[in-house]
């Protein structure tokens, strides 16, 4: 089984090799341990699970996931000179979300593969079926040998898981329904993947009322993923078409197949994979009438964490995932100790702390007889007074004589 045909893990489990890559080795030396803030890693389609390892110093990642598109219908025999393809497949949905992570955590990614276009087998010749895309795309319907005008495969979903818990699913588009005559891209177009997805478009015919011939589009994953009803036989006979299959969990429904020889059998498109897969389109009735068309497969639904932003029908081809790392916030620095004194106003020199003013002291007098200094001073003063009085008396006596 080819990678494009493998429907692991949303459909029946098929073992797939796991591809592990260290983010530090993507576009930079393998020795690097940390990723700069805002650095992006693009994970493209591989047909297998891929694993990214969260670098050190990363605490969050912005994830942008795209589901894959459904395939276009093979070209019928009746068309204009400038027409080279059949009806269009639905486009893949988009999910953008911020997710908290931790260093060393494994982010497991399954990128959806686009549904492919088969080859018509007109006039009773065998043809070739397209394939449902990797990761849940439904298989197209038609004649068992792919003769007539088979539908196209549904697009696979893109899933992102932290360790083993899926946190984001971007729905794939439904495959287009086959038709004998090209009647524009919107007739039998596959539904788009999105938060709810959109239904596949009905086929069309010119001549009999629609309720007789055309296959109906499958409903979207958001609408339950029911297969589209088949076209019925006309009042004058003919072979009814095969109804589209319902979704199987996240896998899109498969188109019905008929083991008949009618050369104008048209098959419904496969449903898109998603959180809930889309239903396959119903096949058209058969009676050799030009313009009979089958229904397109429904688009798969998307899911994501709180705050996720969804868009419907944005992706052509295979899906994709973009991981944008965000560094952890720096830890707050400890506060410095408070200063012991208030700083001086701007332009002024700080004033040093004041010291006690010095106190004048008298020289100590020698101590005698154990008396205190005050007593000695008083005694000396008395002696001086007596001596002065004596001199005054002597001077008076001298003037008298």
PDB file of C-alpha atoms in Angstrom, residues 360-368 371-374 376-377:
ATOM      1  CA  UNK A 360      36.689  72.313  76.406  1.00  0.00           C
ATOM      2  CA  UNK A 361      38.431  70.978  79.503  1.00  0.00           C
ATOM      3  CA  UNK A 362      40.683  72.668  82.107  1.00  0.00           C
ATOM      4  CA  UNK A 363      44.096  71.270  82.818  1.00  0.00           C
ATOM      5  CA  UNK A 364      44.078  69.106  85.880  1.00  0.00           C
ATOM      6  CA  UNK A 365      45.687  70.562  88.997  1.00  0.00           C
ATOM      7  CA  UNK A 366      47.979  68.399  91.062  1.00  0.00           C
ATOM      8  CA  UNK A 367      46.233  66.798  93.961  1.00  0.00           C
ATOM      9  CA  UNK A 368      47.499  67.134  97.531  1.00  0.00           C
ATOM     10  CA  UNK A 371      41.312  67.062  98.694  1.00  0.00           C
ATOM     11  CA  UNK A 372      39.241  67.636  95.699  1.00  0.00           C
ATOM     12  CA  UNK A 373      40.235  70.037  92.922  1.00  0.00           C
ATOM     13  CA  UNK A 374      37.444  72.475  93.878  1.00  0.00           C
ATOM     14  CA  UNK A 376      42.210  73.332  96.371  1.00  0.00           C
ATOM     15  CA  UNK A 377      41.101  76.153  94.093  1.00  0.00           C
TER      16      UNK A 377
END
